[in-house]
Amino acid sequence: MEFTAEQLSHYNGTDESEPIYVAIRGRVFDVTTGNSFYGPGGAYALFAGKDASRALAKMSKNEEDVTPSVDGLSDKEIETLNDWEKKFEAKYPVVGRVVS
């Protein structure tokens, strides 16, 4: 499936009848099974319905970092993002891609 950023934003966990999606580098993961983390009130709820690439790379929970942009990240931050991506791949199914 292909999602625009707008469409992805609807899968943010606020509607219990819908899955929860988080994107990394444009790949959309179904993180519904991790709803205690990504659902409302969860530690990573601000990532739900968004591409959280930059925030994951920077290990940041700042709203301004929840963006797909990886421009200007250090090698260490890219490595951290790669690690997060591997964890997501092992744990959550990929359900689509974010398109512009």
mmCIF file of N, CA and C in Angstrom, residues 1-12 19-32 47-53 56 68 85 88-89 91-100:
data_model
loop_
_atom_site.group_PDB
_atom_site.id
_atom_site.type_symbol
_atom_site.label_atom_id
_atom_site.label_comp_id
_atom_site.label_asym_id
_atom_site.label_seq_id
_atom_site.Cartn_x
_atom_site.Cartn_y
_atom_site.Cartn_z
ATOM 1 N N MET A 1 0.831 -1.189 0.000
ATOM 2 C CA MET A 1 0.000 0.000 0.000
ATOM 3 C C MET A 1 0.870 1.244 0.000
ATOM 4 N N GLU A 2 0.376 2.271 -0.603
ATOM 5 C CA GLU A 2 1.077 3.550 -0.581
ATOM 6 C C GLU A 2 0.268 4.538 0.244
ATOM 7 N N PHE A 3 0.981 5.323 1.029
ATOM 8 C CA PHE A 3 0.359 6.314 1.906
ATOM 9 C C PHE A 3 0.985 7.671 1.645
ATOM 10 N N THR A 4 0.168 8.712 1.659
ATOM 11 C CA THR A 4 0.722 10.057 1.755
ATOM 12 C C THR A 4 0.949 10.298 3.246
ATOM 13 N N ALA A 5 1.711 11.319 3.592
ATOM 14 C CA ALA A 5 1.920 11.648 5.003
ATOM 15 C C ALA A 5 0.571 11.920 5.676
ATOM 16 N N GLU A 6 -0.328 12.563 4.950
ATOM 17 C CA GLU A 6 -1.673 12.866 5.461
ATOM 18 C C GLU A 6 -2.435 11.579 5.775
ATOM 19 N N GLN A 7 -2.390 10.610 4.855
ATOM 20 C CA GLN A 7 -3.087 9.337 5.075
ATOM 21 C C GLN A 7 -2.471 8.583 6.251
ATOM 22 N N LEU A 8 -1.150 8.581 6.328
ATOM 23 C CA LEU A 8 -0.461 7.896 7.419
ATOM 24 C C LEU A 8 -0.879 8.466 8.773
ATOM 25 N N SER A 9 -1.091 9.763 8.834
ATOM 26 C CA SER A 9 -1.420 10.431 10.106
ATOM 27 C C SER A 9 -2.715 9.905 10.728
ATOM 28 N N HIS A 10 -3.577 9.291 9.939
ATOM 29 C CA HIS A 10 -4.835 8.744 10.468
ATOM 30 C C HIS A 10 -4.615 7.472 11.287
ATOM 31 N N TYR A 11 -3.457 6.850 11.136
ATOM 32 C CA TYR A 11 -3.155 5.592 11.842
ATOM 33 C C TYR A 11 -2.301 5.865 13.080
ATOM 34 N N ASN A 12 -2.795 6.770 13.919
ATOM 35 C CA ASN A 12 -2.016 7.249 15.062
ATOM 36 C C ASN A 12 -2.465 6.664 16.395
ATOM 37 N N PRO A 19 -5.485 0.186 12.758
ATOM 38 C CA PRO A 19 -4.139 -0.192 13.207
ATOM 39 C C PRO A 19 -3.298 1.053 13.511
ATOM 40 N N ILE A 20 -2.171 0.835 14.154
ATOM 41 C CA ILE A 20 -1.216 1.913 14.446
ATOM 42 C C ILE A 20 -0.003 1.694 13.551
ATOM 43 N N TYR A 21 0.372 2.729 12.805
ATOM 44 C CA TYR A 21 1.494 2.642 11.881
ATOM 45 C C TYR A 21 2.572 3.651 12.243
ATOM 46 N N VAL A 22 3.825 3.227 12.081
ATOM 47 C CA VAL A 22 4.993 4.099 12.212
ATOM 48 C C VAL A 22 5.868 3.838 10.996
ATOM 49 N N ALA A 23 6.366 4.896 10.387
ATOM 50 C CA ALA A 23 7.243 4.730 9.229
ATOM 51 C C ALA A 23 8.690 5.026 9.611
ATOM 52 N N ILE A 24 9.587 4.288 8.961
ATOM 53 C CA ILE A 24 11.032 4.528 9.063
ATOM 54 C C ILE A 24 11.562 4.534 7.642
ATOM 55 N N ARG A 25 12.225 5.632 7.281
ATOM 56 C CA ARG A 25 12.753 5.798 5.920
ATOM 57 C C ARG A 25 11.689 5.497 4.865
ATOM 58 N N GLY A 26 10.465 5.898 5.158
ATOM 59 C CA GLY A 26 9.390 5.742 4.190
ATOM 60 C C GLY A 26 8.690 4.401 4.210
ATOM 61 N N ARG A 27 9.245 3.420 4.909
ATOM 62 C CA ARG A 27 8.571 2.116 5.013
ATOM 63 C C ARG A 27 7.622 2.157 6.201
ATOM 64 N N VAL A 28 6.399 1.716 5.977
ATOM 65 C CA VAL A 28 5.363 1.782 7.009
ATOM 66 C C VAL A 28 5.249 0.430 7.707
ATOM 67 N N PHE A 29 5.398 0.462 9.034
ATOM 68 C CA PHE A 29 5.305 -0.732 9.871
ATOM 69 C C PHE A 29 3.997 -0.702 10.656
ATOM 70 N N ASP A 30 3.356 -1.853 10.772
ATOM 71 C CA ASP A 30 2.160 -1.990 11.598
ATOM 72 C C ASP A 30 2.631 -2.332 13.014
ATOM 73 N N VAL A 31 2.568 -1.345 13.902
ATOM 74 C CA VAL A 31 3.058 -1.510 15.280
ATOM 75 C C VAL A 31 1.903 -1.712 16.268
ATOM 76 N N THR A 32 0.750 -2.120 15.744
ATOM 77 C CA THR A 32 -0.441 -2.273 16.580
ATOM 78 C C THR A 32 -0.187 -3.194 17.770
ATOM 79 N N PHE A 47 5.261 9.059 17.814
ATOM 80 C CA PHE A 47 5.735 8.509 16.542
ATOM 81 C C PHE A 47 4.588 7.919 15.710
ATOM 82 N N ALA A 48 3.466 7.619 16.356
ATOM 83 C CA ALA A 48 2.353 6.933 15.692
ATOM 84 C C ALA A 48 1.760 7.803 14.586
ATOM 85 N N GLY A 49 1.582 7.196 13.427
ATOM 86 C CA GLY A 49 1.009 7.906 12.295
ATOM 87 C C GLY A 49 1.989 8.829 11.588
ATOM 88 N N LYS A 50 3.293 8.633 11.855
ATOM 89 C CA LYS A 50 4.304 9.519 11.266
ATOM 90 C C LYS A 50 5.527 8.718 10.834
ATOM 91 N N ASP A 51 6.374 9.366 10.048
ATOM 92 C CA ASP A 51 7.696 8.819 9.759
ATOM 93 C C ASP A 51 8.619 9.382 10.835
ATOM 94 N N ALA A 52 9.119 8.511 11.678
ATOM 95 C CA ALA A 52 9.904 8.922 12.844
ATOM 96 C C ALA A 52 11.404 8.729 12.634
ATOM 97 N N SER A 53 11.857 8.683 11.396
ATOM 98 C CA SER A 53 13.258 8.371 11.100
ATOM 99 C C SER A 53 14.241 9.241 11.880
ATOM 100 N N LEU A 56 14.169 8.698 15.744
ATOM 101 C CA LEU A 56 14.782 7.431 16.138
ATOM 102 C C LEU A 56 16.302 7.505 16.018
ATOM 103 N N PRO A 68 10.712 12.600 8.502
ATOM 104 C CA PRO A 68 11.454 11.622 7.696
ATOM 105 C C PRO A 68 12.855 12.088 7.302
ATOM 106 N N GLU A 85 15.742 0.245 12.602
ATOM 107 C CA GLU A 85 15.073 -0.342 11.444
ATOM 108 C C GLU A 85 15.121 -1.872 11.515
ATOM 109 N N PHE A 88 12.594 -3.054 14.108
ATOM 110 C CA PHE A 88 11.232 -2.988 13.577
ATOM 111 C C PHE A 88 10.989 -4.124 12.589
ATOM 112 N N GLU A 89 11.959 -4.387 11.709
ATOM 113 C CA GLU A 89 11.820 -5.458 10.715
ATOM 114 C C GLU A 89 11.605 -6.814 11.384
ATOM 115 N N LYS A 91 10.259 -7.321 14.318
ATOM 116 C CA LYS A 91 9.111 -7.352 15.218
ATOM 117 C C LYS A 91 7.768 -7.022 14.559
ATOM 118 N N TYR A 92 7.788 -6.163 13.544
ATOM 119 C CA TYR A 92 6.535 -5.649 12.974
ATOM 120 C C TYR A 92 6.476 -5.848 11.456
ATOM 121 N N PRO A 93 5.282 -6.161 10.932
ATOM 122 C CA PRO A 93 5.156 -6.315 9.482
ATOM 123 C C PRO A 93 5.196 -4.963 8.749
ATOM 124 N N VAL A 94 5.785 -4.979 7.569
ATOM 125 C CA VAL A 94 5.772 -3.800 6.695
ATOM 126 C C VAL A 94 4.464 -3.849 5.916
ATOM 127 N N VAL A 95 3.730 -2.734 5.944
ATOM 128 C CA VAL A 95 2.424 -2.713 5.274
ATOM 129 C C VAL A 95 2.371 -1.740 4.091
ATOM 130 N N GLY A 96 3.457 -1.014 3.867
ATOM 131 C CA GLY A 96 3.448 -0.092 2.745
ATOM 132 C C GLY A 96 4.586 0.888 2.775
ATOM 133 N N ARG A 97 4.433 1.941 1.941
ATOM 134 C CA ARG A 97 5.433 2.985 1.816
ATOM 135 C C ARG A 97 4.766 4.348 1.835
ATOM 136 N N VAL A 98 5.498 5.333 2.343
ATOM 137 C CA VAL A 98 5.029 6.718 2.278
ATOM 138 C C VAL A 98 5.506 7.303 0.960
ATOM 139 N N VAL A 99 4.593 7.927 0.236
ATOM 140 C CA VAL A 99 4.923 8.564 -1.040
ATOM 141 C C VAL A 99 4.657 10.067 -0.940
ATOM 142 N N SER A 100 5.366 10.841 -1.753
ATOM 143 C CA SER A 100 5.148 12.288 -1.700
ATOM 144 C C SER A 100 3.960 12.685 -2.540
#
